[in-house]
PDB file of C-alpha atoms and ligand atoms in Angstrom:
ATOM      1  CA  MET A 255      43.691  -7.089  33.433  1.00 85.00           C
ATOM      2  CA  ASP A 256      45.383  -9.773  31.212  1.00 90.00           C
ATOM      3  CA  TRP A 257      49.027  -9.205  30.832  1.00 95.00           C
ATOM      4  CA  HIS A 258      49.355 -12.337  28.757  1.00 95.00           C
ATOM      5  CA  VAL A 259      51.805 -13.760  31.424  1.00 97.00           C
ATOM      6  CA  TYR A 260      50.330 -16.789  33.256  1.00 96.00           C
ATOM      7  CA  ARG A 261      51.092 -19.029  36.195  1.00 95.00           C
ATOM      8  CA  THR A 262      50.631 -22.818  35.584  1.00 95.00           C
ATOM      9  CA  LYS A 263      47.661 -22.894  37.976  1.00 93.00           C
ATOM     10  CA  GLN A 264      45.906 -20.041  35.864  1.00 92.00           C
ATOM     11  CA  LEU A 265      46.488 -22.159  32.693  1.00 95.00           C
ATOM     12  CA  LYS A 266      45.017 -25.126  34.352  1.00 95.00           C
ATOM     13  CA  ALA A 267      42.092 -23.179  35.671  1.00 94.00           C
ATOM     14  CA  ARG A 268      41.338 -22.397  32.010  1.00 91.00           C
ATOM     15  CA  GLY A 269      41.323 -26.071  31.183  1.00 94.00           C
ATOM     16  CA  SER A 270      44.898 -26.750  30.083  1.00 93.00           C
ATOM     17  CA  THR A 271      46.598 -29.919  31.105  1.00 95.00           C
ATOM     18  CA  ASP A 272      50.194 -30.420  31.785  1.00 94.00           C
ATOM     19  CA  TRP A 273      50.424 -32.051  28.286  1.00 95.00           C
ATOM     20  CA  ASP A 274      48.743 -29.076  26.731  1.00 95.00           C
ATOM     21  CA  ILE A 275      51.197 -26.732  28.473  1.00 96.00           C
ATOM     22  CA  ARG A 276      54.215 -28.837  27.330  1.00 95.00           C
ATOM     23  CA  LYS A 277      52.947 -28.926  23.675  1.00 96.00           C
ATOM     24  CA  ALA A 278      52.275 -25.195  23.685  1.00 95.00           C
ATOM     25  CA  THR A 279      55.704 -24.626  24.903  1.00 96.00           C
ATOM     26  CA  GLN A 280      57.170 -26.900  22.203  1.00 96.00           C
ATOM     27  CA  ARG A 281      55.173 -24.954  19.505  1.00 95.00           C
ATOM     28  CA  GLY A 282      56.393 -21.698  20.942  1.00 94.00           C
ATOM     29  CA  ASP A 283      52.859 -20.479  21.782  1.00 95.00           C
ATOM     30  CA  LEU A 284      54.030 -20.333  25.445  1.00 96.00           C
ATOM     31  CA  ASN A 285      57.403 -18.888  26.492  1.00 96.00           C
ATOM     32  CA  PRO A 286      58.525 -20.493  29.805  1.00 96.00           C
ATOM     33  CA  LEU A 287      60.011 -17.476  31.974  1.00 95.00           C
ATOM     34  CA  ARG A 288      60.754 -19.316  35.077  1.00 92.00           C
ATOM     35  CA  PRO A 289      59.334 -22.541  36.779  1.00 92.00           C
ATOM     36  CA  GLY A 290      55.501 -22.145  36.825  1.00 93.00           C
ATOM     37  CA  TRP A 291      55.328 -19.020  34.758  1.00 96.00           C
ATOM     38  CA  TYR A 292      54.638 -18.568  30.936  1.00 97.00           C
ATOM     39  CA  ALA A 293      54.406 -15.730  28.583  1.00 96.00           C
ATOM     40  CA  ALA A 294      51.875 -15.881  25.566  1.00 95.00           C
ATOM     41  CA  ALA A 295      51.937 -13.898  22.475  1.00 93.00           C
ATOM     42  CA  GLY A 296      51.309 -10.085  23.248  1.00 93.00           C
ATOM     43  CA  ALA A 297      53.113 -10.121  26.607  1.00 96.00           C
ATOM     44  CA  ASP A 298      54.831  -6.757  27.282  1.00 96.00           C
ATOM     45  CA  PRO A 299      58.671  -7.236  27.345  1.00 96.00           C
ATOM     46  CA  THR A 300      58.868  -5.274  30.606  1.00 95.00           C
ATOM     47  CA  VAL A 301      56.462  -7.604  32.311  1.00 97.00           C
ATOM     48  CA  VAL A 302      58.375 -10.555  30.818  1.00 96.00           C
ATOM     49  CA  ALA A 303      61.659  -9.249  32.193  1.00 94.00           C
ATOM     50  CA  ALA A 304      60.257  -8.803  35.743  1.00 94.00           C
ATOM     51  CA  VAL A 305      58.964 -12.281  35.868  1.00 94.00           C
ATOM     52  CA  ARG A 306      61.970 -13.823  34.343  1.00 93.00           C
ATOM     53  CA  ALA A 307      64.104 -11.958  36.988  1.00 90.00           C
ATOM     54  CA  GLY A 308      62.220 -13.883  39.635  1.00 90.00           C
ATOM     55  CA  GLY A 309      59.423 -11.470  40.732  1.00 93.00           C
ATOM     56  CA  VAL A 310      56.568  -9.414  39.517  1.00 95.00           C
ATOM     57  CA  LEU A 311      56.618  -5.906  37.865  1.00 96.00           C
ATOM     58  CA  SER A 312      55.839  -3.459  40.585  1.00 96.00           C
ATOM     59  CA  CYS A 313      56.531   0.004  41.983  1.00 97.00           C
ATOM     60  CA  VAL A 314      57.370   2.777  39.404  1.00 97.00           C
ATOM     61  CA  SER A 315      57.497   0.322  36.422  1.00 97.00           C
ATOM     62  CA  ALA A 316      53.973  -0.892  37.279  1.00 97.00           C
ATOM     63  CA  LEU A 317      52.704   2.703  37.679  1.00 98.00           C
ATOM     64  CA  ARG A 318      54.077   3.492  34.293  1.00 97.00           C
ATOM     65  CA  MET A 319      52.443   0.300  32.964  1.00 96.00           C
ATOM     66  CA  TYR A 320      49.071   1.505  34.125  1.00 97.00           C
ATOM     67  CA  GLY A 321      49.490   4.753  32.268  1.00 96.00           C
ATOM     68  CA  ILE A 322      50.097   6.881  35.494  1.00 97.00           C
ATOM     69  CA  TRP A 323      52.227   9.819  35.059  1.00 96.00           C
ATOM     70  CA  VAL A 324      55.724   9.478  36.187  1.00 95.00           C
ATOM     71  CA  ALA A 325      58.418  12.060  35.292  1.00 91.00           C
ATOM     72  CA  LYS A 326      60.676  10.662  32.516  1.00 89.00           C
ATOM     73  CA  ASN A 327      63.886  11.209  34.650  1.00 89.00           C
ATOM     74  CA  CYS A 328      62.370   9.448  37.611  1.00 92.00           C
ATOM     75  CA  CYS A 329      63.670   6.193  39.027  1.00 91.00           C
ATOM     76  CA  PRO A 330      65.278   4.511  36.084  1.00 92.00           C
ATOM     77  CA  GLY A 331      65.583   0.813  35.771  1.00 91.00           C
ATOM     78  CA  LEU A 332      63.224  -2.165  36.032  1.00 93.00           C
ATOM     79  CA  HIS A 333      61.376  -2.076  39.435  1.00 95.00           C
ATOM     80  CA  VAL A 334      60.501  -5.596  40.450  1.00 94.00           C
ATOM     81  CA  ARG A 335      59.051  -7.024  43.688  1.00 93.00           C
ATOM     82  CA  LEU A 336      60.785 -10.305  43.941  1.00 88.00           C
ATOM     83  CA  SER A 337      59.369 -13.424  45.222  1.00 79.00           C
ATOM     84  CA  ARG A 338      61.074 -15.147  48.086  1.00 69.00           C
ATOM     85  CA  HIS A 339      63.555 -17.053  45.833  1.00 63.00           C
ATOM     86  CA  GLY A 340      63.948 -14.278  43.232  1.00 59.00           C
ATOM     87  CA  GLU A 341      67.274 -13.335  41.654  1.00 58.00           C
ATOM     88  CA  THR A 342      68.385  -9.650  41.883  1.00 61.00           C
ATOM     89  CA  ALA A 343      70.856  -9.387  38.860  1.00 61.00           C
ATOM     90  CA  GLY A 344      70.206  -6.204  36.881  1.00 67.00           C
ATOM     91  CA  VAL A 345      66.810  -5.224  38.600  1.00 76.00           C
ATOM     92  CA  ARG A 346      65.839  -2.745  41.303  1.00 80.00           C
ATOM     93  CA  ARG A 347      64.504  -4.730  44.182  1.00 86.00           C
ATOM     94  CA  CYS A 348      61.388  -2.990  45.636  1.00 90.00           C
ATOM     95  CA  HIS A 349      59.763  -3.482  48.949  1.00 89.00           C
ATOM     96  CA  PRO A 350      56.326  -2.111  50.088  1.00 91.00           C
ATOM     97  CA  PHE A 351      55.594  -0.553  53.506  1.00 90.00           C
ATOM     98  CA  GLY A 352      53.451  -2.678  55.607  1.00 85.00           C
ATOM     99  CA  PRO A 353      52.780  -6.487  55.050  1.00 84.00           C
ATOM    100  CA  VAL A 354      54.083  -8.033  51.906  1.00 84.00           C
ATOM    101  CA  PRO A 355      51.306  -9.110  49.506  1.00 86.00           C
ATOM    102  CA  PRO A 356      51.736 -12.352  47.590  1.00 87.00           C
ATOM    103  CA  THR A 357      53.555 -12.264  44.164  1.00 88.00           C
ATOM    104  CA  ASP A 358      50.819 -14.164  42.247  1.00 88.00           C
ATOM    105  CA  GLN A 359      50.011 -11.679  39.493  1.00 93.00           C
ATOM    106  CA  PRO A 360      52.665 -10.589  36.855  1.00 96.00           C
ATOM    107  CA  VAL A 361      52.022  -6.900  37.516  1.00 97.00           C
ATOM    108  CA  ASP A 362      51.265  -5.649  41.131  1.00 96.00           C
ATOM    109  CA  ALA A 363      47.889  -3.949  41.654  1.00 96.00           C
ATOM    110  CA  LEU A 364      47.981  -0.258  42.250  1.00 97.00           C
ATOM    111  CA  PRO A 365      48.042  -0.375  46.198  1.00 96.00           C
ATOM    112  CA  ALA A 366      51.127  -2.664  46.210  1.00 95.00           C
ATOM    113  CA  ALA A 367      52.809  -0.739  43.487  1.00 97.00           C
ATOM    114  CA  PHE A 368      52.240   2.553  45.357  1.00 97.00           C
ATOM    115  CA  ALA A 369      53.395   0.988  48.593  1.00 96.00           C
ATOM    116  CA  CYS A 370      56.638   0.010  46.915  1.00 96.00           C
ATOM    117  CA  ALA A 371      56.982   3.350  45.011  1.00 97.00           C
ATOM    118  CA  TYR A 372      56.847   5.399  48.198  1.00 97.00           C
ATOM    119  CA  HIS A 373      60.326   4.126  48.924  1.00 95.00           C
ATOM    120  CA  CYS A 374      61.668   4.564  45.421  1.00 96.00           C
ATOM    121  CA  MET A 375      60.231   7.971  44.523  1.00 97.00           C
ATOM    122  CA  SER A 376      60.659  11.329  46.278  1.00 96.00           C
ATOM    123  CA  THR A 377      57.497  12.387  48.229  1.00 97.00           C
ATOM    124  CA  GLU A 378      56.772  14.983  45.539  1.00 96.00           C
ATOM    125  CA  GLU A 379      57.066  12.374  42.729  1.00 97.00           C
ATOM    126  CA  TRP A 380      54.854   9.921  44.707  1.00 98.00           C
ATOM    127  CA  ILE A 381      52.168  12.589  45.274  1.00 98.00           C
ATOM    128  CA  ALA A 382      52.181  13.479  41.700  1.00 97.00           C
ATOM    129  CA  ALA A 383      51.851   9.807  40.706  1.00 98.00           C
ATOM    130  CA  VAL A 384      48.887   9.356  43.126  1.00 98.00           C
ATOM    131  CA  ASP A 385      47.250  12.629  41.718  1.00 98.00           C
ATOM    132  CA  SER A 386      47.571  11.217  38.318  1.00 97.00           C
ATOM    133  CA  ALA A 387      45.958   7.903  39.312  1.00 98.00           C
ATOM    134  CA  LEU A 388      43.158   9.767  41.113  1.00 98.00           C
ATOM    135  CA  ASN A 389      42.562  12.161  38.109  1.00 97.00           C
ATOM    136  CA  ARG A 390      42.315   9.206  35.848  1.00 97.00           C
ATOM    137  CA  ARG A 391      39.915   7.347  38.282  1.00 97.00           C
ATOM    138  CA  LEU A 392      42.063   4.381  38.349  1.00 98.00           C
ATOM    139  CA  VAL A 393      42.023   4.242  42.291  1.00 97.00           C
ATOM    140  CA  THR A 394      40.543   6.311  45.073  1.00 97.00           C
ATOM    141  CA  VAL A 395      42.347   7.366  48.394  1.00 97.00           C
ATOM    142  CA  ASP A 396      39.777   5.032  50.204  1.00 96.00           C
ATOM    143  CA  GLU A 397      40.576   2.204  48.040  1.00 97.00           C
ATOM    144  CA  LEU A 398      44.328   2.678  48.694  1.00 96.00           C
ATOM    145  CA  LEU A 399      43.795   2.948  52.520  1.00 95.00           C
ATOM    146  CA  ALA A 400      41.533  -0.102  52.546  1.00 95.00           C
ATOM    147  CA  ALA A 401      44.208  -2.155  50.838  1.00 94.00           C
ATOM    148  CA  TRP A 402      46.978  -1.133  53.261  1.00 93.00           C
ATOM    149  CA  PRO A 403      46.597  -2.696  56.541  1.00 87.00           C
ATOM    150  CA  HIS A 404      49.240  -0.444  58.058  1.00 88.00           C
ATOM    151  CA  VAL A 405      49.775   2.996  56.813  1.00 94.00           C
ATOM    152  CA  PRO A 406      52.877   4.819  58.149  1.00 95.00           C
ATOM    153  CA  SER A 407      52.018   8.270  59.444  1.00 96.00           C
ATOM    154  CA  GLU A 408      54.291   9.821  56.819  1.00 97.00           C
ATOM    155  CA  VAL A 409      52.381   8.129  54.062  1.00 97.00           C
ATOM    156  CA  ARG A 410      49.143   9.445  55.592  1.00 96.00           C
ATOM    157  CA  ARG A 411      50.455  12.893  55.541  1.00 97.00           C
ATOM    158  CA  ALA A 412      51.509  12.555  51.939  1.00 97.00           C
ATOM    159  CA  LEU A 413      48.081  11.186  50.982  1.00 97.00           C
ATOM    160  CA  ASP A 414      46.487  14.254  52.732  1.00 96.00           C
ATOM    161  CA  ARG A 415      48.454  16.417  50.235  1.00 97.00           C
ATOM    162  CA  THR A 416      47.159  14.636  47.091  1.00 98.00           C
ATOM    163  CA  ASN A 417      44.617  16.332  44.849  1.00 97.00           C
ATOM    164  CA  GLY A 418      42.899  14.340  42.156  1.00 97.00           C
ATOM    165  CA  ARG A 419      41.823  17.471  40.175  1.00 96.00           C
ATOM    166  CA  ALA A 420      45.450  18.061  39.232  1.00 96.00           C
ATOM    167  CA  GLU A 421      45.868  17.567  35.567  1.00 94.00           C
ATOM    168  CA  SER A 422      49.528  17.303  35.211  1.00 95.00           C
ATOM    169  CA  GLY A 423      52.728  16.650  37.154  1.00 95.00           C
ATOM    170  CA  THR A 424      53.846  20.206  36.456  1.00 96.00           C
ATOM    171  CA  GLU A 425      50.657  21.304  38.346  1.00 97.00           C
ATOM    172  CA  THR A 426      51.113  19.006  41.278  1.00 97.00           C
ATOM    173  CA  PHE A 427      54.856  19.976  41.757  1.00 97.00           C
ATOM    174  CA  ALA A 428      54.126  23.687  41.520  1.00 98.00           C
ATOM    175  CA  ARG A 429      51.196  23.285  43.972  1.00 98.00           C
ATOM    176  CA  LEU A 430      53.152  21.378  46.624  1.00 98.00           C
ATOM    177  CA  ARG A 431      56.041  23.660  46.374  1.00 98.00           C
ATOM    178  CA  LEU A 432      53.937  26.882  46.668  1.00 97.00           C
ATOM    179  CA  GLN A 433      51.790  25.372  49.523  1.00 97.00           C
ATOM    180  CA  SER A 434      54.844  24.337  51.449  1.00 96.00           C
ATOM    181  CA  LEU A 435      55.920  28.066  51.314  1.00 96.00           C
ATOM    182  CA  GLY A 436      52.643  29.124  52.704  1.00 95.00           C
ATOM    183  CA  PHE A 437      50.927  30.358  49.481  1.00 95.00           C
ATOM    184  CA  ARG A 438      47.171  29.900  49.469  1.00 95.00           C
ATOM    185  CA  VAL A 439      46.838  27.935  46.211  1.00 96.00           C
ATOM    186  CA  HIS A 440      43.494  26.991  44.523  1.00 96.00           C
ATOM    187  CA  CYS A 441      43.359  24.140  42.053  1.00 96.00           C
ATOM    188  CA  GLN A 442      41.415  23.847  38.865  1.00 96.00           C
ATOM    189  CA  VAL A 443      39.429  27.095  39.332  1.00 95.00           C
ATOM    190  CA  TYR A 444      36.635  27.955  36.812  1.00 95.00           C
ATOM    191  CA  ILE A 445      36.713  31.609  35.692  1.00 93.00           C
ATOM    192  CA  PRO A 446      33.871  32.933  33.533  1.00 92.00           C
ATOM    193  CA  LYS A 447      34.734  33.406  29.796  1.00 91.00           C
ATOM    194  CA  VAL A 448      38.166  31.934  30.431  1.00 93.00           C
ATOM    195  CA  GLY A 449      37.222  28.274  31.565  1.00 93.00           C
ATOM    196  CA  ARG A 450      39.084  26.117  34.119  1.00 95.00           C
ATOM    197  CA  VAL A 451      42.628  27.276  35.014  1.00 96.00           C
ATOM    198  CA  ASP A 452      45.205  25.117  36.733  1.00 96.00           C
ATOM    199  CA  LEU A 453      46.369  27.154  39.742  1.00 97.00           C
ATOM    200  CA  VAL A 454      45.287  30.465  41.285  1.00 96.00           C
ATOM    201  CA  ILE A 455      47.075  32.515  43.979  1.00 95.00           C
ATOM    202  CA  GLY A 456      45.202  35.816  44.628  1.00 93.00           C
ATOM    203  CA  ARG A 457      44.708  37.433  41.219  1.00 93.00           C
ATOM    204  CA  LEU A 458      47.624  35.337  39.681  1.00 95.00           C
ATOM    205  CA  ILE A 459      46.699  32.394  37.331  1.00 95.00           C
ATOM    206  CA  ILE A 460      49.479  29.853  36.902  1.00 96.00           C
ATOM    207  CA  GLU A 461      48.811  27.651  33.792  1.00 95.00           C
ATOM    208  CA  CYS A 462      50.862  24.418  33.954  1.00 95.00           C
ATOM    209  CA  ASP A 463      51.735  22.469  30.800  1.00 90.00           C
ATOM    210  CA  SER A 464      52.459  18.857  30.959  1.00 85.00           C
ATOM    211  CA  GLU A 465      55.769  17.226  30.360  1.00 76.00           C
ATOM    212  CA  GLY A 466      56.527  17.140  26.637  1.00 71.00           C
ATOM    213  CA  TYR A 467      53.397  19.276  25.865  1.00 69.00           C
ATOM    214  CA  HIS A 468      53.279  20.741  22.311  1.00 72.00           C
ATOM    215  CA  SER A 469      50.245  22.799  21.499  1.00 76.00           C
ATOM    216  CA  SER A 470      48.664  22.587  18.146  1.00 85.00           C
ATOM    217  CA  PRO A 471      47.783  25.957  16.363  1.00 87.00           C
ATOM    218  CA  ARG A 472      44.194  25.494  17.526  1.00 90.00           C
ATOM    219  CA  GLN A 473      45.212  24.982  21.157  1.00 87.00           C
ATOM    220  CA  ARG A 474      47.585  27.889  20.950  1.00 87.00           C
ATOM    221  CA  ARG A 475      44.800  30.151  19.662  1.00 91.00           C
ATOM    222  CA  ASN A 476      42.555  29.027  22.447  1.00 89.00           C
ATOM    223  CA  ASP A 477      45.489  29.729  24.998  1.00 87.00           C
ATOM    224  CA  TYR A 478      45.726  33.274  23.516  1.00 89.00           C
ATOM    225  CA  ARG A 479      42.013  33.718  23.821  1.00 91.00           C
ATOM    226  CA  ARG A 480      42.005  32.511  27.409  1.00 91.00           C
ATOM    227  CA  ASP A 481      45.021  34.900  28.266  1.00 90.00           C
ATOM    228  CA  ARG A 482      43.200  37.889  26.793  1.00 92.00           C
ATOM    229  CA  TRP A 483      39.974  37.135  28.736  1.00 92.00           C
ATOM    230  CA  SER A 484      41.960  36.636  31.839  1.00 91.00           C
ATOM    231  CA  GLN A 485      43.485  40.109  31.419  1.00 90.00           C
ATOM    232  CA  ILE A 486      40.248  41.688  30.685  1.00 92.00           C
ATOM    233  CA  GLY A 487      39.105  40.134  34.016  1.00 91.00           C
ATOM    234  CA  GLY A 488      41.915  41.708  35.814  1.00 92.00           C
ATOM    235  CA  TRP A 489      43.860  38.519  36.202  1.00 94.00           C
ATOM    236  CA  LEU A 490      47.635  38.061  35.711  1.00 93.00           C
ATOM    237  CA  VAL A 491      48.803  34.891  33.976  1.00 93.00           C
ATOM    238  CA  ILE A 492      52.026  32.987  33.823  1.00 94.00           C
ATOM    239  CA  ARG A 493      52.642  29.776  32.013  1.00 94.00           C
ATOM    240  CA  ILE A 494      55.042  27.229  33.068  1.00 96.00           C
ATOM    241  CA  ASP A 495      56.075  23.715  32.128  1.00 94.00           C
ATOM    242  CA  PHE A 496      57.765  20.662  33.733  1.00 94.00           C
ATOM    243  CA  VAL A 497      61.260  21.960  32.723  1.00 94.00           C
ATOM    244  CA  ASP A 498      60.591  25.244  34.494  1.00 96.00           C
ATOM    245  CA  VAL A 499      59.563  23.307  37.637  1.00 95.00           C
ATOM    246  CA  LEU A 500      62.398  20.855  37.512  1.00 93.00           C
ATOM    247  CA  ASN A 501      65.345  23.167  36.311  1.00 95.00           C
ATOM    248  CA  HIS A 502      64.279  26.794  36.814  1.00 97.00           C
ATOM    249  CA  TRP A 503      62.295  26.833  39.967  1.00 97.00           C
ATOM    250  CA  PRO A 504      64.130  29.554  41.812  1.00 97.00           C
ATOM    251  CA  GLU A 505      63.508  31.908  38.894  1.00 97.00           C
ATOM    252  CA  VAL A 506      59.810  30.845  38.568  1.00 97.00           C
ATOM    253  CA  LEU A 507      59.380  31.305  42.337  1.00 97.00           C
ATOM    254  CA  ALA A 508      61.011  34.740  42.378  1.00 96.00           C
ATOM    255  CA  GLU A 509      58.626  35.797  39.536  1.00 95.00           C
ATOM    256  CA  ILE A 510      55.546  34.472  41.374  1.00 95.00           C
ATOM    257  CA  ARG A 511      56.820  36.259  44.570  1.00 95.00           C
ATOM    258  CA  ALA A 512      57.178  39.495  42.550  1.00 93.00           C
ATOM    259  CA  ILE A 513      53.762  39.153  40.997  1.00 91.00           C
ATOM    260  CA  THR A 514      51.883  38.298  44.145  1.00 90.00           C
ATOM    261  CA  ARG A 515      53.594  41.126  45.993  1.00 87.00           C
ATOM    262  CA  VAL A 516      52.516  43.531  43.373  1.00 74.00           C
ATOM    263  CA  ASP A 517      49.055  42.009  43.448  1.00 65.00           C
ATOM    264  CA  ARG A 518      48.706  42.399  47.159  1.00 62.00           C
ATOM    265  CA  HIS A 519      49.804  45.990  46.887  1.00 52.00           C
ATOM    266  CA  ARG A 520      47.348  46.703  44.153  1.00 60.00           C
ATOM    267  CA  ARG A 521      44.440  45.154  46.055  1.00 60.00           C
ATOM    268  CA  ARG A 522      45.423  47.088  49.367  1.00 55.00           C
ATOM    269  CA  THR A 523      45.596  50.410  47.352  1.00 51.00           C
ATOM    270  CA  ARG A 524      42.231  49.602  45.702  1.00 52.00           C
ATOM    271  CA  ILE A 525      40.476  48.900  49.022  1.00 46.00           C
ATOM    272  CA  ALA A 526      42.136  51.554  51.129  1.00 46.00           C
ATOM    273  CA  PRO A 527      39.953  54.610  51.870  1.00 44.00           C
ATOM    274  CA  ARG A 528      41.131  57.965  50.741  1.00 43.00           C
TER     275      ARG A 528
HETATM  276 ZN1   ZN B 851      60.961   0.601  42.989  1.00 88.56          ZN
END
């Protein structure tokens, strides 16, 4: 990927001489960021700031740059993996687990960014970010493992809990919390006449809206249609969004417990011989 931020050796590999680089800098075509690093037109200000600070953009900031879902309130600040002589003023200094890869690209590749992010994010946030990367087919678990020479056992356990079928952070957070409480949660289940639904526990469907989701009239009509067919099929449906997961989880959980308790009771009653 071309971030429009280059090292001197990259510019020379493209045929530029020291004289060309000096002239381009004088013309303003190249903006010197620190010794050996230049920004060209189109460089992202976040990437420029990371390199100017003495490192490369990494961790949560790099994940966001790749379009991976990270909750808006998660891990503020500029996350930078500093080169050996980097300065630290005003940036969050991030370290990967395992061996430290070279800082030769302006934005860390996904394995290095995830290795750093494991220390800056909560496990829940990190799994949601990995889910998002898997879902967008930006990386696979095998590729991550192949890139990490040493994987701490807690990271391995977190990876085991990822699911690339998850379509939103809301869904990942809800799935992880419900699974940790012992619920048998099925993800992205196809139901005839309804379509794919996010989470299923018994006869309960949990539809998870992504952060900042605003449905169009057409989407809303489709949601209503899905809800009607779910009820015709004997399903119970609740809809939650990221604010519910983040700020109202005890209430949501109490509702899920109440519904699944009734659901279990109904199923037992239906099956019991008379
Ligand atoms: Zn970080």
